[in-house]
Tab-separated table of N, CA and C in Angstrom:
chain	number	residue	atom	x	y	z
A	299	MET	N	0.978	-1.099	-0.104
A	299	MET	CA	-0.087	0.007	0.045
A	299	MET	C	0.810	1.330	-0.167
A	300	PRO	N	0.283	2.093	-0.907
A	300	PRO	CA	1.006	3.710	-0.800
A	300	PRO	C	1.139	4.274	0.377
A	301	THR	N	1.944	5.165	0.494
A	301	THR	CA	2.275	6.345	1.366
A	301	THR	C	1.679	7.376	1.242
A	302	VAL	N	0.436	7.663	1.951
A	302	VAL	CA	-0.314	8.886	1.736
A	302	VAL	C	-0.387	9.962	2.882
A	303	THR	N	-0.158	11.398	2.358
A	303	THR	CA	-0.458	12.650	3.451
A	303	THR	C	-1.357	13.445	2.868
A	304	VAL	N	-2.438	13.993	3.340
A	304	VAL	CA	-3.327	14.756	2.906
A	304	VAL	C	-3.389	15.808	4.111
A	305	VAL	N	-3.383	17.203	2.933
A	305	VAL	CA	-3.557	18.481	4.324
A	305	VAL	C	-4.473	19.124	3.430
A	306	PRO	N	-5.661	18.920	3.909
A	306	PRO	CA	-6.958	19.741	3.145
A	306	PRO	C	-6.668	21.247	2.923
A	307	ALA	N	-6.227	21.971	4.131
A	307	ALA	CA	-6.183	23.280	4.097
A	307	ALA	C	-5.239	23.837	3.030
A	308	ASP	N	-4.322	23.054	2.681
A	308	ASP	CA	-3.140	23.415	1.738
A	308	ASP	C	-3.725	22.823	0.434
A	309	ASN	N	-4.780	22.134	0.259
A	309	ASN	CA	-5.086	21.095	-0.717
A	309	ASN	C	-3.937	20.407	-1.481
A	310	LEU	N	-3.585	19.660	-0.470
A	310	LEU	CA	-2.349	18.663	-0.734
A	310	LEU	C	-2.498	17.475	-0.378
A	311	ILE	N	-2.240	16.876	-1.121
A	311	ILE	CA	-1.913	14.914	-1.581
A	311	ILE	C	-0.972	14.710	-2.106
A	312	ILE	N	-0.385	14.126	-1.269
A	312	ILE	CA	0.966	13.501	-1.654
A	312	ILE	C	0.771	11.908	-1.364
A	313	VAL	N	1.415	11.244	-2.415
A	313	VAL	CA	1.018	9.751	-2.542
A	313	VAL	C	2.513	9.308	-2.946
A	314	ASP	N	3.144	8.505	-2.192
A	314	ASP	CA	4.593	8.123	-2.358
A	314	ASP	C	5.397	8.857	-2.605
A	315	GLY	N	5.526	10.192	-2.067
A	315	GLY	CA	6.403	11.402	-1.992
A	315	GLY	C	6.204	12.194	-3.271
A	316	LYS	N	4.907	11.591	-3.911
A	316	LYS	CA	4.677	12.904	-5.190
A	316	LYS	C	3.457	13.421	-4.827
A	317	ALA	N	4.081	15.001	-4.593
A	317	ALA	CA	2.794	16.052	-4.117
A	317	ALA	C	1.850	16.690	-4.988
A	318	LEU	N	0.790	16.607	-4.997
A	318	LEU	CA	-0.136	17.713	-5.813
A	318	LEU	C	-0.879	18.091	-5.083
A	319	VAL	N	-1.078	19.640	-5.776
A	319	VAL	CA	-1.934	20.625	-4.809
A	319	VAL	C	-3.075	21.125	-5.766
A	320	PHE	N	-4.198	20.649	-5.357
A	320	PHE	CA	-5.468	21.103	-6.206
A	320	PHE	C	-6.297	21.105	-5.018
A	321	PRO	N	-7.613	21.724	-5.561
A	321	PRO	CA	-8.967	21.697	-4.835
A	321	PRO	C	-9.422	19.980	-4.697
A	322	PHE	N	-9.803	19.671	-3.592
A	322	PHE	CA	-10.413	18.412	-3.514
A	322	PHE	C	-11.377	18.521	-1.832
A	323	ASP	N	-12.344	17.639	-1.960
A	323	ASP	CA	-13.219	17.930	-1.026
A	323	ASP	C	-12.543	16.886	0.103
A	324	ALA	N	-13.105	17.361	1.481
A	324	ALA	CA	-12.695	16.428	2.578
A	324	ALA	C	-13.337	16.666	3.670
A	325	PRO	N	-13.346	16.200	4.724
A	325	PRO	CA	-14.351	16.662	5.808
A	325	PRO	C	-13.727	18.002	6.642
A	326	ALA	N	-14.762	19.009	6.602
A	326	ALA	CA	-14.434	20.180	7.166
A	326	ALA	C	-13.129	20.072	8.370
A	327	ASN	N	-13.539	19.493	9.338
A	327	ASN	CA	-12.593	19.275	10.577
A	327	ASN	C	-11.510	18.597	10.040
A	328	MET	N	-11.108	17.874	9.206
A	328	MET	CA	-9.970	17.260	8.959
A	328	MET	C	-8.779	18.142	8.794
A	329	HIS	N	-7.517	18.183	9.793
A	329	HIS	CA	-6.198	18.719	9.753
A	329	HIS	C	-5.625	18.228	8.639
A	330	ALA	N	-5.018	16.872	8.924
A	330	ALA	CA	-4.199	16.082	8.043
A	330	ALA	C	-4.677	14.468	8.565
A	331	LEU	N	-4.534	13.703	7.318
A	331	LEU	CA	-4.372	12.569	7.187
A	331	LEU	C	-2.987	12.179	6.477
A	332	GLN	N	-2.208	10.800	7.490
A	332	GLN	CA	-1.267	10.556	7.425
A	332	GLN	C	-1.692	8.717	7.394
A	333	TRP	N	-0.684	8.471	6.300
A	333	TRP	CA	-1.104	6.895	6.320
A	333	TRP	C	0.298	6.130	5.662
A	334	ARG	N	1.221	5.647	6.708
A	334	ARG	CA	2.192	4.828	6.255
A	334	ARG	C	2.254	3.548	5.679
A	335	GLY	N	1.556	2.791	4.627
A	335	GLY	CA	1.375	1.826	4.265
A	335	GLY	C	0.585	0.259	4.883
A	336	ASP	N	0.474	0.781	6.245
A	336	ASP	CA	-0.774	-0.330	6.656
A	336	ASP	C	-1.415	-0.048	7.897
A	337	THR	N	-0.571	1.420	8.167
A	337	THR	CA	-1.406	2.215	9.616
A	337	THR	C	-1.010	3.507	9.287
A	338	GLY	N	-2.238	4.251	10.172
A	338	GLY	CA	-1.526	6.018	10.025
A	338	GLY	C	-2.821	6.584	11.147
A	339	HIS	N	-2.897	7.263	10.643
A	339	HIS	CA	-3.804	8.624	11.690
A	339	HIS	C	-4.404	9.408	10.879
A	340	THR	N	-5.393	10.036	11.556
A	340	THR	CA	-6.535	11.338	10.955
A	340	THR	C	-6.203	12.380	12.004
A	341	GLU	N	-5.696	13.371	11.734
A	341	GLU	CA	-5.657	14.689	12.578
A	341	GLU	C	-7.164	15.565	12.706
A	342	TRP	N	-7.769	15.934	13.757
A	342	TRP	CA	-8.886	16.686	13.506
A	342	TRP	C	-8.374	17.879	14.082
A	343	THR	N	-9.131	19.072	13.554
A	343	THR	CA	-8.984	20.322	14.262
A	343	THR	C	-9.526	20.380	15.378
A	344	ASP	N	-10.970	19.607	15.734
A	344	ASP	CA	-11.917	19.695	17.132
A	344	ASP	C	-11.773	18.299	17.796
A	345	GLY	N	-10.492	17.407	17.602
A	345	GLY	CA	-10.803	16.313	18.245
A	345	GLY	C	-9.492	16.045	18.460
A	346	PRO	N	-9.519	14.723	19.106
A	346	PRO	CA	-7.975	14.202	19.159
A	346	PRO	C	-8.083	13.348	17.798
A	347	ASN	N	-6.340	12.758	17.602
A	347	ASN	CA	-5.829	11.973	16.376
A	347	ASN	C	-6.994	10.761	16.536
A	348	GLN	N	-7.242	10.411	15.253
A	348	GLN	CA	-8.038	8.755	15.520
A	348	GLN	C	-7.019	8.310	14.689
A	349	PRO	N	-6.687	6.731	15.500
A	349	PRO	CA	-5.667	5.862	14.535
A	349	PRO	C	-6.411	5.039	13.393
A	350	LEU	N	-5.504	5.314	12.158
A	350	LEU	CA	-6.164	4.354	11.094
A	350	LEU	C	-5.824	2.752	11.239
A	351	THR	N	-6.046	1.789	10.903
A	351	THR	CA	-6.008	0.646	10.403
A	351	THR	C	-6.302	-0.093	8.600
A	352	ALA	N	-5.780	-0.918	8.657
A	352	ALA	CA	-6.116	-1.761	7.061
A	352	ALA	C	-7.343	-1.581	7.091
A	353	GLU	N	-8.289	-1.882	8.051
A	353	GLU	CA	-9.789	-1.778	7.781
A	353	GLU	C	-9.960	-0.908	7.158
A	354	ASP	N	-9.588	0.570	7.501
A	354	ASP	CA	-10.007	1.860	7.309
A	354	ASP	C	-9.352	2.563	5.929
A	355	TYR	N	-8.725	1.756	5.601
A	355	TYR	CA	-7.699	2.022	4.326
A	355	TYR	C	-8.896	2.176	2.726
A	356	ASP	N	-9.843	1.423	2.678
A	356	ASP	CA	-10.545	1.581	1.719
A	356	ASP	C	-11.509	2.784	1.603
A	357	GLU	N	-12.026	2.909	2.927
A	357	GLU	CA	-13.046	4.096	3.255
A	357	GLU	C	-12.339	5.362	3.515
A	358	GLN	N	-11.464	5.268	3.762
A	358	GLN	CA	-10.770	6.774	4.284
A	358	GLN	C	-9.512	6.883	3.963
A	359	VAL	N	-8.659	6.180	3.301
A	359	VAL	CA	-7.338	6.606	2.551
A	359	VAL	C	-7.766	6.299	0.994
A	360	ALA	N	-8.491	5.464	0.665
A	360	ALA	CA	-8.177	5.159	-0.800
A	360	ALA	C	-9.274	6.195	-1.541
A	361	PRO	N	-10.018	6.684	-0.952
A	361	PRO	CA	-10.398	7.896	-1.796
A	361	PRO	C	-9.691	9.109	-2.149
A	362	PHE	N	-8.882	9.417	-1.128
A	362	PHE	CA	-7.964	10.357	-1.779
A	362	PHE	C	-6.799	10.263	-2.545
A	363	ILE	N	-5.964	8.725	-3.017
A	363	ILE	CA	-5.382	8.099	-3.616
A	363	ILE	C	-5.979	8.135	-5.073
A	364	THR	N	-7.571	8.067	-4.918
A	364	THR	CA	-7.916	8.410	-6.116
A	364	THR	C	-8.505	9.240	-6.577
A	365	ARG	N	-8.557	10.412	-6.115
A	365	ARG	CA	-8.531	12.047	-6.231
A	365	ARG	C	-7.345	12.164	-6.666
A	366	TRP	N	-6.338	11.914	-6.114
A	366	TRP	CA	-4.879	12.328	-6.579
A	366	TRP	C	-4.493	11.789	-8.008
A	367	GLN	N	-4.964	10.193	-8.074
A	367	GLN	CA	-4.293	9.608	-9.492
A	367	GLN	C	-5.339	10.238	-10.543
A	368	ASN	N	-6.624	10.976	-10.034
A	368	ASN	CA	-7.707	11.502	-11.395
A	368	ASN	C	-6.889	12.910	-11.886
A	369	GLU	N	-6.336	13.835	-10.441
A	369	GLU	CA	-5.410	14.785	-11.146
A	369	GLU	C	-4.596	14.716	-11.494
A	370	LYS	N	-3.832	13.491	-11.274
A	370	LYS	CA	-2.343	13.315	-11.945
A	370	LYS	C	-2.649	13.003	-13.447
A	371	ALA	N	-3.949	12.189	-13.812
A	371	ALA	CA	-4.044	11.903	-15.112
A	371	ALA	C	-4.517	13.047	-15.889
A	372	ARG	N	-5.547	14.255	-15.082
A	372	ARG	CA	-5.979	15.255	-15.690
A	372	ARG	C	-4.469	15.898	-16.125
A	373	LEU	N	-3.281	16.520	-14.914
A	373	LEU	CA	-2.186	17.382	-15.416
A	373	LEU	C	-1.514	16.531	-17.001
A	374	GLU	N	-1.513	15.232	-16.556
A	374	GLU	CA	-0.249	14.570	-17.972
A	374	GLU	C	-1.201	15.015	-18.616
A	375	GLN	N	-2.657	14.833	-19.061
A	375	GLN	CA	-3.280	15.202	-20.308
A	375	GLN	C	-3.421	16.357	-20.715
A	376	VAL	N	-3.072	17.621	-19.753
A	376	VAL	CA	-3.013	18.978	-19.881
A	376	VAL	C	-1.598	19.223	-20.907
A	377	ALA	N	-0.658	18.469	-19.913
A	377	ALA	CA	0.633	18.645	-20.329
A	377	ALA	C	1.047	17.840	-21.735
A	378	ALA	N	0.444	16.757	-21.925
A	378	ALA	CA	0.432	16.316	-23.386
A	378	ALA	C	-0.276	17.213	-24.567
A	379	GLU	N	-1.203	18.007	-24.244
A	379	GLU	CA	-2.257	18.617	-25.369
A	379	GLU	C	-1.348	19.803	-25.397
A	380	ALA	N	-0.545	20.073	-24.565
A	380	ALA	CA	0.235	21.315	-24.737
A	380	ALA	C	1.612	21.079	-25.314
A	381	GLU	N	2.452	19.808	-25.085
A	381	GLU	CA	3.095	19.397	-26.106
A	381	GLU	C	2.879	19.266	-27.322
A	382	ALA	N	1.999	18.819	-27.487
A	382	ALA	CA	1.279	18.474	-29.304
A	382	ALA	C	1.068	19.954	-29.684
A	383	ALA	N	0.473	21.107	-28.785
A	383	ALA	CA	0.498	22.241	-29.806
A	383	ALA	C	1.698	23.104	-29.579
A	384	ARG	N	2.841	22.950	-29.204
A	384	ARG	CA	3.933	23.327	-29.267
A	384	ARG	C	4.768	22.735	-30.327
A	385	LEU	N	4.588	21.194	-30.797
A	385	LEU	CA	5.351	20.592	-31.826
A	385	LEU	C	4.498	21.352	-32.899
A	386	ALA	N	2.983	21.584	-32.677
A	386	ALA	CA	2.455	21.915	-34.196
A	386	ALA	C	2.750	23.149	-34.567
A	387	GLU	N	2.996	24.136	-33.564
A	387	GLU	CA	3.610	25.334	-33.788
A	387	GLU	C	5.160	25.198	-34.494
A	388	TYR	N	6.053	24.731	-33.565
A	388	TYR	CA	7.203	24.568	-34.263
A	388	TYR	C	7.439	23.773	-35.368
A	389	ASN	N	6.763	22.946	-35.698
A	389	ASN	CA	6.632	22.412	-37.039
A	389	ASN	C	5.633	23.264	-38.242
A	390	SER	N	5.193	24.041	-37.716
A	390	SER	CA	4.053	24.653	-38.752
A	390	SER	C	5.038	25.595	-40.142
A	391	GLU	N	4.545	25.723	-41.138
A	391	GLU	CA	5.245	26.407	-42.079
A	391	GLU	C	5.758	27.540	-41.620
A	392	GLU	N	4.969	28.484	-40.884
A	392	GLU	CA	5.650	29.809	-40.777
A	392	GLU	C	6.771	30.022	-39.671
A	393	ALA	N	6.801	28.619	-38.910
A	393	ALA	CA	7.998	28.633	-38.244
A	393	ALA	C	9.357	28.241	-38.798
A	394	ARG	N	8.872	27.104	-39.732
A	394	ARG	CA	9.766	26.412	-40.195
A	394	ARG	C	10.672	27.431	-40.765
A	395	PHE	N	9.742	28.686	-41.877
A	395	PHE	CA	10.617	29.352	-42.706
A	395	PHE	C	11.329	30.624	-41.657
A	396	GLU	N	10.721	30.926	-40.649
A	396	GLU	CA	11.334	31.455	-39.465
A	396	GLU	C	12.662	30.945	-39.241
A	397	ARG	N	13.171	29.729	-39.026
A	397	ARG	CA	14.261	29.200	-38.374
A	397	ARG	C	15.133	29.013	-39.647
A	398	LEU	N	14.434	28.993	-41.226
A	398	LEU	CA	15.463	28.536	-42.452
A	398	LEU	C	15.967	29.947	-42.487
A	399	ARG	N	15.432	30.979	-42.551
A	399	ARG	CA	15.726	32.678	-42.915
A	399	ARG	C	16.390	32.834	-41.342
A	400	SER	N	16.501	32.226	-40.525
A	400	SER	CA	17.612	32.778	-39.319
A	400	SER	C	18.971	31.889	-39.613
A	401	GLU	N	19.001	31.040	-39.981
A	401	GLU	CA	19.976	30.050	-40.471
A	401	GLU	C	21.121	30.902	-41.308
A	402	ARG	N	20.175	31.165	-42.530
A	402	ARG	CA	20.705	31.400	-43.747
A	402	ARG	C	21.119	32.975	-43.488
A	403	ASP	N	20.443	33.720	-42.567
A	403	ASP	CA	21.149	35.265	-42.313
A	403	ASP	C	22.178	34.621	-41.254
A	404	ARG	N	22.502	33.772	-40.584
A	404	ARG	CA	23.706	33.592	-39.815
A	404	ARG	C	24.675	33.610	-41.018
A	405	ARG	N	24.368	32.660	-42.092
A	405	ARG	CA	25.408	31.937	-42.755
A	405	ARG	C	25.852	33.153	-43.769
A	406	LEU	N	25.238	34.075	-44.439
A	406	LEU	CA	25.342	35.153	-44.586
A	406	LEU	C	26.339	36.073	-44.039
A	407	ALA	N	26.184	36.322	-42.719
A	407	ALA	CA	26.773	37.353	-41.594
A	407	ALA	C	27.973	36.430	-41.563
A	408	ALA	N	28.407	35.222	-41.781
A	408	ALA	CA	29.108	34.597	-42.001
A	408	ALA	C	30.528	34.617	-42.713
A	409	THR	N	29.706	35.229	-44.061
A	409	THR	CA	30.482	35.682	-44.903
A	409	THR	C	30.743	37.295	-45.274
A	410	ASP	N	30.236	37.994	-44.302
A	410	ASP	CA	30.338	39.285	-44.784
A	410	ASP	C	31.950	39.921	-44.876
A	411	TYR	N	32.848	39.417	-44.160
A	411	TYR	CA	34.176	39.964	-44.376
A	411	TYR	C	34.620	39.572	-45.144
A	412	LEU	N	34.389	38.251	-46.225
A	412	LEU	CA	34.752	38.067	-47.351
A	412	LEU	C	34.344	39.100	-48.680
A	413	LEU	N	33.600	40.385	-48.549
A	413	LEU	CA	33.273	41.377	-49.374
A	413	LEU	C	33.647	42.655	-48.853
A	414	MET	N	34.475	42.528	-48.007
A	414	MET	CA	34.955	43.786	-47.273
A	414	MET	C	35.725	44.449	-48.659
A	415	PRO	N	35.876	45.772	-48.882
A	415	PRO	CA	37.138	46.194	-49.661
A	415	PRO	C	38.105	45.719	-49.743
A	416	ASP	N	38.518	45.922	-48.402
A	416	ASP	CA	40.167	45.527	-48.099
A	416	ASP	C	40.543	44.096	-48.230
A	417	TYR	N	39.412	43.283	-48.423
A	417	TYR	CA	39.820	41.542	-48.210
A	417	TYR	C	40.504	41.297	-49.322
A	418	PRO	N	41.676	40.432	-49.172
A	418	PRO	CA	42.456	40.116	-50.248
A	418	PRO	C	41.788	38.712	-50.961
A	419	LEU	N	40.941	39.352	-51.571
A	419	LEU	CA	40.319	37.994	-52.565
A	419	LEU	C	40.284	38.380	-53.986
A	420	ASP	N	40.680	37.504	-54.789
A	420	ASP	CA	40.533	38.137	-56.516
A	420	ASP	C	38.844	37.880	-56.835
A	421	ASP	N	39.077	38.402	-58.378
A	421	ASP	CA	37.371	38.613	-58.687
A	421	ASP	C	37.347	37.304	-58.801
A	422	THR	N	37.703	35.868	-58.761
A	422	THR	CA	37.581	34.474	-59.026
A	422	THR	C	36.790	34.316	-57.887
A	423	LEU	N	37.631	34.660	-56.944
A	423	LEU	CA	37.004	34.439	-55.632
A	423	LEU	C	35.780	35.004	-54.864
A	424	LYS	N	36.035	36.234	-55.578
A	424	LYS	CA	34.572	37.050	-54.650
A	424	LYS	C	33.467	36.754	-55.912
A	425	GLY	N	33.588	36.610	-57.035
A	425	GLY	CA	32.364	36.159	-57.539
A	425	GLY	C	31.846	34.933	-57.078
A	426	ALA	N	32.821	33.635	-56.492
A	426	ALA	CA	32.358	32.657	-55.830
A	426	ALA	C	31.537	32.734	-54.491
A	427	VAL	N	31.927	33.878	-53.827
A	427	VAL	CA	31.350	34.420	-53.038
A	427	VAL	C	29.800	35.030	-52.937
A	428	GLN	N	29.875	36.103	-54.026
A	428	GLN	CA	28.932	36.011	-54.422
A	428	GLN	C	27.612	35.534	-54.736
A	429	ALA	N	28.011	34.161	-55.633
A	429	ALA	CA	27.140	33.594	-55.930
A	429	ALA	C	26.748	32.476	-54.913
A	430	TYR	N	27.558	32.421	-53.797
A	430	TYR	CA	26.961	31.641	-52.651
A	430	TYR	C	26.318	32.160	-52.017
A	431	ARG	N	26.116	33.631	-51.620
A	431	ARG	CA	25.195	34.425	-50.707
A	431	ARG	C	24.130	34.754	-51.613
A	432	GLN	N	24.537	34.913	-53.133
A	432	GLN	CA	22.776	34.795	-54.051
A	432	GLN	C	22.089	33.689	-53.715
A	433	ALA	N	22.525	32.550	-53.170
A	433	ALA	CA	22.124	31.013	-53.431
A	433	ALA	C	21.410	31.271	-52.066
A	434	LEU	N	21.965	31.781	-51.010
A	434	LEU	CA	21.488	31.864	-49.593
A	434	LEU	C	20.226	32.751	-49.665
A	435	ARG	N	20.141	33.551	-50.252
A	435	ARG	CA	19.232	34.823	-50.586
A	435	ARG	C	17.740	33.908	-51.123
A	436	ASP	N	18.238	33.315	-52.149
A	436	ASP	CA	17.270	32.434	-53.220
A	436	ASP	C	16.613	31.425	-52.476
A	437	LEU	N	17.217	30.718	-51.479
A	437	LEU	CA	16.712	29.516	-50.965
A	437	LEU	C	15.450	29.457	-50.297
A	438	PRO	N	14.814	30.481	-49.803
A	438	PRO	CA	13.547	30.424	-49.449
A	438	PRO	C	12.673	30.469	-50.352
A	439	SER	N	12.845	30.911	-51.542
A	439	SER	CA	11.847	30.915	-52.657
A	439	SER	C	12.112	29.593	-53.248
A	440	GLN	N	12.869	28.534	-53.113
A	440	GLN	CA	13.009	27.254	-54.209
A	440	GLN	C	11.789	26.563	-53.818
A	441	GLU	N	11.704	25.337	-54.744
A	441	GLU	CA	10.835	24.666	-54.461
A	441	GLU	C	10.768	23.973	-53.006
A	442	GLY	N	9.982	23.776	-52.532
A	442	GLY	CA	10.204	22.342	-51.101
A	442	GLY	C	10.137	23.480	-50.061
A	443	ALA	N	10.837	24.522	-50.127
A	443	ALA	CA	10.998	25.558	-49.267
A	443	ALA	C	9.892	25.543	-48.272
A	444	PRO	N	9.963	25.318	-46.831
A	444	PRO	CA	11.000	25.538	-46.009
A	444	PRO	C	11.860	24.201	-45.090
A	445	TRP	N	11.241	23.098	-46.398
A	445	TRP	CA	11.765	21.840	-45.546
A	445	TRP	C	11.847	21.502	-44.417
A	446	ASP	N	12.837	21.484	-43.457
A	446	ASP	CA	12.978	21.074	-42.399
A	446	ASP	C	13.469	22.076	-41.117
A	447	GLY	N	13.018	23.291	-41.847
A	447	GLY	CA	13.495	24.403	-41.242
A	447	GLY	C	15.048	24.988	-41.064
A	448	GLY	N	15.695	24.232	-42.221
A	448	GLY	CA	16.818	24.704	-41.887
A	448	GLY	C	17.876	23.665	-41.453
A	449	GLY	N	17.394	22.744	-41.340
A	449	GLY	CA	18.109	21.715	-40.933
A	449	GLY	C	18.762	20.506	-41.969
A	450	GLU	N	18.807	19.572	-41.604
A	450	GLU	CA	19.454	18.525	-42.336
A	450	GLU	C	18.794	18.408	-44.086
A	451	ALA	N	17.809	18.629	-43.798
A	451	ALA	CA	16.600	18.154	-45.000
A	451	ALA	C	17.025	19.381	-45.916
A	452	THR	N	17.712	20.716	-45.516
A	452	THR	CA	17.888	22.052	-46.592
A	452	THR	C	18.854	21.889	-47.070
A	453	PRO	N	18.701	21.906	-48.636
A	453	PRO	CA	19.574	21.838	-49.616
A	453	PRO	C	20.598	23.080	-49.570
A	454	TRP	N	21.465	23.519	-48.538
A	454	TRP	CA	22.437	24.553	-48.364
A	454	TRP	C	23.253	24.249	-49.553
A	455	PRO	N	23.309	25.889	-50.143
A	455	PRO	CA	24.369	25.899	-51.299
A	455	PRO	C	26.014	25.731	-50.845
A	456	GLU	N	26.665	25.072	-51.715
A	456	GLU	CA	28.307	24.792	-50.859
A	456	GLU	C	29.165	26.024	-50.902
A	457	LEU	N	29.361	25.890	-49.530
A	457	LEU	CA	30.345	27.128	-49.161
A	457	LEU	C	31.860	27.141	-50.138
A	458	PRO	N	32.260	28.072	-50.439
A	458	PRO	CA	33.232	28.257	-51.255
A	458	PRO	C	34.777	28.017	-50.685
A	459	ALA	N	35.336	27.417	-51.101
A	459	ALA	CA	36.721	27.122	-50.737
A	459	ALA	C	37.321	28.392	-50.088
A	460	CYS	N	37.206	29.497	-50.435
A	460	CYS	CA	37.972	30.494	-49.921
A	460	CYS	C	37.198	31.175	-48.596
A	461	ALA	N	36.138	30.765	-48.565
A	461	ALA	CA	35.766	31.137	-47.214
A	461	ALA	C	36.013	30.502	-45.873
A	462	THR	N	36.976	29.538	-46.129
A	462	THR	CA	37.541	28.798	-45.075
A	462	THR	C	38.633	29.218	-44.732
A	463	TYR	N	39.152	30.089	-45.723
A	463	TYR	CA	40.765	31.067	-45.032
A	463	TYR	C	40.644	31.570	-43.712
A	464	SER	N	41.278	31.484	-43.570
A	464	SER	CA	41.467	32.145	-41.797
A	464	SER	C	41.698	33.805	-42.233
A	465	ARG	N	41.193	34.666	-41.309
A	465	ARG	CA	41.533	36.142	-41.726
A	465	ARG	C	42.822	36.590	-41.068
A	466	THR	N	43.604	36.930	-41.714
A	466	THR	CA	44.638	37.430	-41.411
A	466	THR	C	44.878	39.099	-41.806
């Protein structure tokens, strides 16, 4: 049998160390209920503690476990629905285009220095960088865009070999 703590004033039920806080019905004069597997007690605000035995479990302890289980299932369902909504938003075409453009812009910015007037590139290499940058700009308008939002399925243009040279 599980370990159970119930504190109605705090809307708290703890089953096997897992606490949930939610509104539930309990006797108005109950301060707390403690159950430790096969024995326990109920604390009352207007009288002495009442011992609980295994014979009291079904009537006095199990209903709180059922309430806790129902609330836990409800919270899990809410979390699953929120995760499904988050994934739907993440995978929406608008979000994938946003990620694609963000990665495209990052790749463009990474090659900005190559087109600076004082960067030592000959016209052939400069043309290759310009073609690469244009291919990046054209990517969102290609057939199949936004693919996976800039991930592995995106057909990124090949970075020119000159872009791997270190700045000196």
